[in-house]
Short mmCIF file of C-alpha atoms and ligand atoms in Angstrom, two decimals:
data_model
loop_
_atom_site.label_atom_id
_atom_site.label_comp_id
_atom_site.label_asym_id
_atom_site.label_seq_id
_atom_site.Cartn_x
_atom_site.Cartn_y
_atom_site.Cartn_z
CA MET A 217 17.05 -1.23 -1.89
CA ARG A 218 15.62 2.40 -3.13
CA LYS A 219 12.08 1.14 -2.14
CA VAL A 220 12.76 -0.48 0.97
CA ALA A 221 11.27 1.23 4.25
CA LEU A 222 14.33 0.69 6.53
CA THR A 223 13.32 0.54 10.43
CA ALA A 224 16.14 0.71 12.95
CA ALA A 225 15.93 -2.99 13.56
CA ALA A 226 15.99 -3.49 9.40
CA VAL A 227 19.15 -1.79 9.70
CA ALA A 228 20.46 -3.20 12.40
CA ALA A 229 19.20 -7.37 10.41
CA VAL A 230 22.02 -5.92 8.02
CA ALA A 231 24.27 -4.69 9.09
CA ALA A 232 24.50 -7.64 10.64
CA LEU A 233 24.19 -9.66 8.03
CA ALA A 234 26.83 -7.33 6.93
CA LEU A 235 29.36 -8.60 9.79
CA SER A 236 28.57 -11.98 10.00
CA GLY A 237 29.86 -11.80 5.83
CA CYS A 238 26.63 -13.30 4.65
CA SER A 239 25.08 -11.41 1.78
CA SER A 240 21.27 -10.92 1.61
CA ARG A 241 20.91 -13.80 -0.38
CA THR A 242 19.95 -12.27 -4.03
CA GLY A 243 18.46 -14.17 -6.47
CA ASP A 244 18.96 -17.22 -3.73
CA THR A 245 17.01 -20.15 -5.65
CA THR A 246 17.19 -23.09 -3.35
CA SER A 247 14.74 -25.05 -2.42
CA THR A 248 13.97 -23.94 1.07
CA ASP A 249 13.10 -20.04 -0.66
CA GLY A 250 9.40 -20.78 -1.72
CA ALA A 251 9.04 -24.07 -3.43
CA SER A 252 7.32 -26.61 -1.84
CA ALA A 253 6.65 -29.62 -2.73
CA GLY A 254 2.67 -30.04 -4.18
CA PHE A 255 -0.18 -30.34 -2.08
CA ALA A 256 -3.73 -31.88 -1.72
CA ALA A 257 -6.10 -29.02 -4.06
CA ASP A 258 -8.10 -29.01 -1.38
CA SER A 259 -5.56 -28.00 0.83
CA THR A 260 -6.75 -25.26 3.12
CA ILE A 261 -5.31 -21.65 2.94
CA GLY A 262 -4.93 -18.35 5.00
CA VAL A 263 -5.48 -14.95 4.57
CA ALA A 264 -4.01 -12.61 7.49
CA LEU A 265 -6.18 -9.48 6.13
CA PRO A 266 -5.50 -5.83 8.60
CA SER A 267 -8.02 -3.85 9.96
CA LYS A 268 -11.05 -2.52 7.38
CA THR A 269 -8.69 1.38 7.33
CA SER A 270 -9.58 1.55 3.65
CA GLU A 271 -12.18 -0.04 1.10
CA ASN A 272 -9.09 -1.96 -0.64
CA TRP A 273 -9.05 -3.85 2.17
CA VAL A 274 -12.78 -4.16 2.58
CA LEU A 275 -13.39 -6.29 -0.98
CA ALA A 276 -9.82 -8.39 -1.28
CA GLY A 277 -11.95 -9.67 2.66
CA GLY A 278 -14.99 -10.81 0.02
CA LEU A 279 -12.82 -11.73 -3.24
CA PHE A 280 -10.27 -13.97 -1.85
CA GLU A 281 -13.46 -15.70 0.00
CA ASP A 282 -14.34 -16.11 -3.61
CA GLY A 283 -11.36 -16.95 -5.00
CA LEU A 284 -10.34 -19.71 -3.25
CA LYS A 285 -13.77 -21.84 -3.01
CA GLU A 286 -13.39 -21.79 -6.75
CA ALA A 287 -10.55 -22.64 -7.23
CA GLY A 288 -11.17 -25.98 -4.24
CA TYR A 289 -9.12 -24.11 -1.31
CA THR A 290 -10.52 -24.32 1.49
CA GLY A 291 -10.11 -20.78 2.66
CA ASP A 292 -9.57 -19.47 6.27
CA VAL A 293 -9.39 -15.64 5.77
CA GLN A 294 -9.12 -13.10 8.41
CA TYR A 295 -9.15 -9.47 9.67
CA ALA A 296 -7.65 -8.04 12.09
CA ALA A 297 -9.95 -6.58 15.27
CA ALA A 298 -9.71 -2.32 14.39
CA SER A 299 -8.39 -1.76 18.22
CA GLY A 300 -5.76 -4.53 19.23
CA THR A 301 -4.97 -5.65 15.67
CA VAL A 302 -1.28 -7.03 16.43
CA ALA A 303 -1.98 -9.45 18.77
CA ASP A 304 -4.85 -9.69 16.51
CA GLN A 305 -2.93 -10.95 13.80
CA GLN A 306 -0.31 -12.65 15.37
CA GLY A 307 -2.92 -15.67 16.92
CA GLN A 308 -4.89 -15.37 13.64
CA ILE A 309 -1.70 -16.25 12.00
CA GLN A 310 -0.52 -18.78 14.80
CA SER A 311 -4.43 -21.09 14.48
CA MET A 312 -3.35 -21.33 10.43
CA VAL A 313 -0.23 -23.26 11.52
CA THR A 314 -2.06 -24.68 13.69
CA LYS A 315 -4.36 -25.61 11.53
CA GLY A 316 -1.76 -26.91 8.32
CA ALA A 317 -1.98 -24.24 6.28
CA LYS A 318 0.02 -24.78 3.15
CA VAL A 319 0.15 -21.78 2.25
CA ILE A 320 -0.39 -18.39 4.25
CA ILE A 321 -1.20 -14.93 2.79
CA ILE A 322 -0.86 -12.19 4.49
CA GLY A 323 -1.72 -7.65 4.12
CA ALA A 324 0.33 -7.08 7.42
CA ALA A 325 -1.16 -4.77 10.03
CA ASP A 326 1.97 -4.15 11.22
CA GLY A 327 5.52 -5.65 8.97
CA SER A 328 8.46 -5.44 11.43
CA GLN A 329 6.07 -7.47 14.14
CA LEU A 330 5.11 -10.89 12.44
CA SER A 331 8.70 -12.69 12.15
CA THR A 332 7.84 -15.06 15.14
CA GLN A 333 4.57 -15.75 13.15
CA VAL A 334 6.21 -16.77 9.74
CA GLU A 335 8.63 -17.86 10.10
CA ALA A 336 6.58 -20.70 12.35
CA ALA A 337 4.91 -21.10 8.89
CA HIS A 338 7.64 -21.60 7.94
CA ASP A 339 8.86 -24.48 9.81
CA ALA A 340 5.42 -25.97 9.68
CA GLY A 341 5.90 -26.30 5.78
CA ALA A 342 3.68 -23.20 4.90
CA VAL A 343 4.55 -20.94 2.62
CA VAL A 344 4.33 -16.98 3.35
CA ILE A 345 3.26 -14.76 0.52
CA ALA A 346 3.37 -11.39 1.71
CA TYR A 347 -0.06 -9.34 0.01
CA ASP A 348 -0.06 -5.67 -0.01
CA ARG A 349 2.68 -5.04 2.13
CA LEU A 350 6.41 -6.03 2.54
CA ILE A 351 6.46 -8.24 6.30
CA LEU A 352 10.21 -6.91 7.22
CA ASN A 353 12.72 -8.68 9.37
CA THR A 354 12.50 -11.98 8.40
CA ASP A 355 13.91 -14.33 5.79
CA ALA A 356 10.65 -16.91 6.58
CA VAL A 357 8.45 -14.14 3.60
CA ASP A 358 8.90 -16.00 -0.10
CA TYR A 359 6.97 -13.97 -2.33
CA TYR A 360 5.81 -10.34 -2.45
CA VAL A 361 2.74 -9.08 -4.16
CA ALA A 362 2.06 -5.59 -5.10
CA TYR A 363 0.90 -3.11 -6.69
CA ASP A 364 4.51 -1.40 -7.91
CA ASN A 365 4.35 1.44 -4.12
CA PHE A 366 7.40 2.87 -5.35
CA LYS A 367 5.81 4.05 -8.54
CA VAL A 368 2.22 4.41 -6.58
CA GLY A 369 4.31 7.52 -4.50
CA GLU A 370 5.35 8.58 -8.28
CA LEU A 371 2.88 9.41 -9.83
CA GLN A 372 1.34 10.36 -5.55
CA GLY A 373 3.65 12.97 -6.54
CA GLN A 374 4.09 14.51 -10.09
CA ALA A 375 -0.32 13.87 -10.09
CA LEU A 376 -0.22 16.82 -7.13
CA LEU A 377 2.41 18.77 -9.75
CA ASP A 378 0.59 18.55 -12.55
CA GLY A 379 -3.05 18.84 -11.22
CA MET A 380 -1.33 22.44 -9.26
CA LYS A 381 -0.10 24.01 -12.64
CA ALA A 382 -3.21 23.70 -14.32
CA LYS A 383 -4.58 25.21 -12.11
CA LYS A 384 -2.38 27.81 -12.10
CA ALA A 385 0.40 28.18 -14.88
CA THR A 386 3.54 29.28 -12.46
CA GLY A 387 5.04 28.46 -8.90
CA PRO A 388 6.39 29.45 -6.56
CA TYR A 389 2.79 26.08 -4.99
CA THR A 390 2.67 25.25 -1.15
CA ILE A 391 1.87 22.29 -0.12
CA GLU A 392 1.58 19.81 2.21
CA LEU A 393 2.97 16.08 3.00
CA PHE A 394 0.30 13.12 4.49
CA SER A 395 2.11 10.23 4.94
CA GLY A 396 0.75 6.18 5.95
CA SER A 397 0.68 4.97 8.95
CA SER A 398 4.71 3.94 10.12
CA ASP A 399 3.16 0.23 10.95
CA ASP A 400 2.82 0.00 7.34
CA ALA A 401 5.91 -1.09 5.25
CA ASN A 402 4.13 0.95 2.34
CA SER A 403 3.49 3.91 3.56
CA ALA A 404 7.58 5.24 3.24
CA VAL A 405 7.50 3.89 -0.17
CA PHE A 406 4.73 5.35 -1.15
CA PHE A 407 6.13 8.97 0.20
CA ASN A 408 9.49 7.54 -0.73
CA GLY A 409 8.88 7.28 -4.94
CA ALA A 410 6.24 11.09 -4.17
CA MET A 411 9.38 13.07 -2.65
CA SER A 412 11.86 11.50 -5.29
CA VAL A 413 9.30 14.13 -8.04
CA LEU A 414 8.91 17.01 -5.33
CA GLN A 415 12.67 17.31 -4.08
CA PRO A 416 13.61 19.00 -6.84
CA ALA A 417 11.14 20.98 -7.43
CA ILE A 418 11.29 21.65 -3.63
CA ASP A 419 15.15 21.87 -3.91
CA ALA A 420 14.60 24.41 -7.41
CA GLY A 421 12.01 26.59 -4.60
CA THR A 422 9.10 26.56 -7.12
CA VAL A 423 7.37 24.05 -4.87
CA VAL A 424 7.40 25.65 -0.80
CA VAL A 425 6.30 22.95 1.70
CA GLY A 426 4.49 25.59 4.39
CA SER A 427 4.67 24.46 7.52
CA GLY A 428 8.63 23.12 7.13
CA GLN A 429 7.19 19.53 8.49
CA THR A 430 8.28 17.27 5.50
CA ASP A 431 9.75 14.65 7.78
CA ILE A 432 7.90 11.13 7.43
CA LYS A 433 7.55 11.55 11.77
CA GLN A 434 5.85 14.75 10.91
CA THR A 435 3.78 13.70 8.30
CA ALA A 436 2.61 10.61 9.98
CA THR A 437 -0.88 9.72 9.93
CA ALA A 438 -1.22 7.09 12.41
CA GLY A 439 -3.03 3.75 11.74
CA TRP A 440 -4.60 5.36 8.03
CA LYS A 441 -7.26 7.06 10.16
CA ALA A 442 -9.03 9.91 8.68
CA GLU A 443 -9.67 11.96 11.87
CA ASN A 444 -6.11 11.80 12.90
CA ALA A 445 -5.37 13.20 9.00
CA GLN A 446 -8.51 15.75 9.49
CA SER A 447 -6.90 16.67 13.16
CA ARG A 448 -3.97 17.55 11.59
CA MET A 449 -5.30 19.63 8.91
CA ASP A 450 -6.41 21.74 10.54
CA SER A 451 -3.71 22.56 12.60
CA LEU A 452 -1.88 23.86 9.62
CA ILE A 453 -5.10 25.68 8.53
CA THR A 454 -4.63 27.03 11.64
CA SER A 455 -0.62 27.49 12.42
CA THR A 456 0.22 29.09 9.15
CA TYR A 457 -3.19 28.97 6.18
CA SER A 458 -5.03 31.70 8.10
CA SER A 459 -3.44 34.27 4.55
CA THR A 460 -1.21 31.89 2.71
CA THR A 461 -2.68 30.46 0.15
CA LEU A 462 -3.08 26.37 0.28
CA ASP A 463 -1.84 25.05 -3.46
CA GLY A 464 -1.69 21.42 -2.74
CA VAL A 465 -1.73 17.93 -0.75
CA LEU A 466 0.04 15.00 -0.89
CA SER A 467 -1.93 12.58 0.58
CA PRO A 468 -1.33 9.21 0.31
CA ASN A 469 -4.81 7.28 0.06
CA ASP A 470 -8.58 8.11 -0.59
CA THR A 471 -9.35 8.12 3.35
CA LEU A 472 -7.30 10.10 4.15
CA ALA A 473 -7.79 12.82 0.90
CA ARG A 474 -11.67 13.58 1.63
CA ALA A 475 -9.95 14.06 5.52
CA ILE A 476 -8.01 16.49 3.93
CA ILE A 477 -11.22 18.03 1.65
CA THR A 478 -13.28 18.33 5.26
CA SER A 479 -10.74 19.41 6.66
CA VAL A 480 -10.49 22.68 4.29
CA LYS A 481 -13.90 23.63 3.14
CA ALA A 482 -14.81 23.93 7.59
CA ALA A 483 -12.12 25.90 7.91
CA GLY A 484 -13.72 27.74 4.85
CA LYS A 485 -11.23 27.57 2.73
CA PRO A 486 -10.46 26.81 -1.62
CA ILE A 487 -9.92 22.93 -2.09
CA PRO A 488 -6.02 22.52 -3.11
CA VAL A 489 -4.65 19.84 -5.88
CA VAL A 490 -5.64 16.80 -3.18
CA THR A 491 -3.49 13.14 -4.54
CA GLY A 492 -5.62 9.65 -2.86
CA GLN A 493 -4.52 6.12 -4.05
CA ASP A 494 -7.35 2.65 -3.73
CA SER A 495 -10.28 4.25 -5.86
CA GLU A 496 -12.41 4.31 -3.68
CA VAL A 497 -16.49 4.98 -4.85
CA GLU A 498 -16.71 7.83 -1.89
CA SER A 499 -13.66 9.89 -3.47
CA VAL A 500 -14.32 8.57 -7.57
CA LYS A 501 -16.91 10.45 -6.60
CA SER A 502 -15.35 13.26 -5.34
CA ILE A 503 -13.34 13.02 -8.51
CA MET A 504 -16.38 13.64 -10.99
CA ALA A 505 -17.08 16.75 -8.76
CA GLY A 506 -14.65 18.67 -8.51
CA GLU A 507 -13.57 18.15 -5.70
CA GLN A 508 -10.39 15.76 -5.15
CA TYR A 509 -7.52 15.89 -7.66
CA SER A 510 -6.04 11.91 -8.66
CA THR A 511 -6.99 8.51 -7.13
CA ILE A 512 -4.48 6.06 -8.22
CA ASN A 513 -5.85 3.07 -9.26
CA LYS A 514 -4.67 -0.46 -7.67
CA ASP A 515 -7.96 -2.54 -8.69
CA THR A 516 -8.17 -4.83 -5.74
CA ARG A 517 -9.93 -7.82 -8.67
CA ALA A 518 -6.39 -8.38 -10.66
CA LEU A 519 -3.73 -8.37 -6.72
CA VAL A 520 -5.61 -10.83 -5.66
CA LYS A 521 -6.62 -13.31 -8.89
CA GLN A 522 -2.58 -13.03 -8.26
CA ALA A 523 -2.30 -14.18 -5.62
CA ILE A 524 -4.28 -17.32 -5.87
CA ASP A 525 -3.07 -17.45 -9.59
CA MET A 526 0.37 -17.96 -7.31
CA VAL A 527 -0.89 -20.33 -4.94
CA GLY A 528 -2.93 -22.52 -7.93
CA GLN A 529 1.58 -23.16 -9.26
CA LEU A 530 2.40 -23.84 -5.74
CA GLN A 531 -0.11 -26.62 -4.82
CA LYS A 532 1.18 -28.25 -7.84
CA GLY A 533 4.45 -27.88 -6.30
CA ASP A 534 6.28 -25.19 -8.74
CA LYS A 535 7.14 -21.42 -7.07
CA ALA A 536 5.98 -18.50 -8.39
CA THR A 537 5.79 -17.12 -11.04
CA THR A 538 7.95 -13.15 -9.78
CA ASN A 539 8.27 -10.44 -11.86
CA ASP A 540 11.06 -8.18 -9.66
CA ASP A 541 13.33 -10.12 -7.47
CA LYS A 542 15.89 -7.23 -6.28
CA SER A 543 13.75 -4.29 -5.39
CA TYR A 544 12.00 -4.71 -2.00
CA ASN A 545 14.51 -5.65 1.04
CA ASN A 546 12.96 -6.52 4.03
CA GLY A 547 15.81 -6.39 5.98
CA SER A 548 17.07 -9.50 5.57
CA LYS A 549 16.85 -10.75 2.00
CA VAL A 550 15.19 -9.48 -0.92
CA VAL A 551 11.93 -11.05 -1.72
CA PRO A 552 10.76 -12.41 -4.69
CA ALA A 553 7.71 -10.31 -6.14
CA PHE A 554 5.16 -10.14 -8.38
CA LEU A 555 4.19 -6.01 -9.09
CA LEU A 556 1.39 -5.08 -11.01
CA THR A 557 1.46 -1.26 -12.78
CA PRO A 558 -0.48 1.26 -11.18
CA VAL A 559 -2.57 3.23 -12.82
CA ILE A 560 -3.26 7.55 -11.71
CA VAL A 561 -6.84 8.17 -11.86
CA THR A 562 -7.84 11.92 -12.81
CA LYS A 563 -11.14 13.38 -13.77
CA ASP A 564 -10.23 13.27 -17.44
CA ASN A 565 -9.59 9.73 -18.31
CA ALA A 566 -11.73 7.99 -15.42
CA ALA A 567 -14.05 6.67 -18.39
CA GLU A 568 -10.49 5.08 -19.95
CA ALA A 569 -9.42 3.43 -16.16
CA TYR A 570 -13.20 2.24 -14.75
CA ALA A 571 -13.60 0.80 -17.81
CA ASN A 572 -14.16 -3.14 -17.05
CA ASP A 573 -15.83 -2.03 -13.35
CA PRO A 574 -18.44 -2.46 -12.90
CA THR A 575 -18.34 -0.69 -9.85
CA LEU A 576 -17.10 2.24 -10.78
CA GLU A 577 -17.10 2.87 -14.51
CA PRO A 578 -20.66 3.80 -13.37
CA LEU A 579 -19.54 6.93 -11.66
CA THR A 580 -17.81 8.27 -14.52
CA LYS A 581 -20.52 9.04 -16.44
C1 LIG B 803 -2.24 0.30 1.11
C2 LIG B 803 -3.11 1.10 0.62
C3 LIG B 803 -4.31 1.87 1.35
C4 LIG B 803 -3.43 1.43 2.96
C5 LIG B 803 -3.97 2.03 3.97
C6 LIG B 803 -1.89 0.20 1.99
O1 LIG B 803 -1.04 -0.65 3.01
O2 LIG B 803 -1.44 -0.45 0.01
O3 LIG B 803 -4.10 0.66 -1.39
O4 LIG B 803 -5.00 2.69 0.91
O5 LIG B 803 -2.69 -0.02 2.85
O6 LIG B 803 -5.23 0.47 4.14
#
């Protein structure tokens, strides 16, 4: 349960289950959950991705196209439009169902707005895999494949503390907190992971959130948009940092990290320790140049490959392999997950971390 982004609706769903005497179906292995009767090796496989809010999503589309084709399937890969995202994705999933897709892999644009579509997919006999972002409040999600998002948050929180300590041996340290878009179920998981590391230091007074803004509603960045993070940082500098030094900023990803750094630089302030995630090209360059402090390596190639391997198991009529059947409760059920391990990257270990990445490795020289 600890990893769940429980929205009000999810809390209500859990309460309703408790009232009706149903359990949350942990460990349920009946044939309706995740099993597939097998399907033709050239079947249609749908992939519905959110809009391209970060580089990982841009990479995923091409990797799915190529990987599904290579494995012999008919891939149908779609991105939600940059605006009108939710309705667009709902329509795309519906059309994949109509085309008879046997598996639908979904990177949710809004995790709490897809229950009608995934239930329709299920009713049509398709297996639904939530990719990177969990889909909330429905039983019709068979699998979840993602990097361990709570661990991502823990690594970010620890990197922030380590980076500040390396610059200034003793605290107290003054920080600000940023989180992702509230329609992405990952945002709360990242934030909770980071706060599990930062809260004890905040309670002990060795770390102080200068603005006092510690609630996820205050720290959220709508749409994961750089301009929203940049304008919030501009306001924080004006309200809180005319004379106080800002030592660190918890940023949930690279796009927002660079926006925060842009804001600080424009204000003529020294760059604080800023965390990130995704190993975006511009952020790896920034880390090597000594600006952004850290990122997270969540190799998109490995995640897409894992998702396609799951399709292969389902095609043969097997269940897909999972390695975590307890952590990701979506408000209706615990979704069996295959979690990959994220890696923290700073200037110190960048060469090693990207040794197998032909795009990023040359940047570490
Ligand atoms: C992904 C991150 C990404 C963010 C914004 C999250 O769901 O896990 O890797 O930075 O979305 O696109």
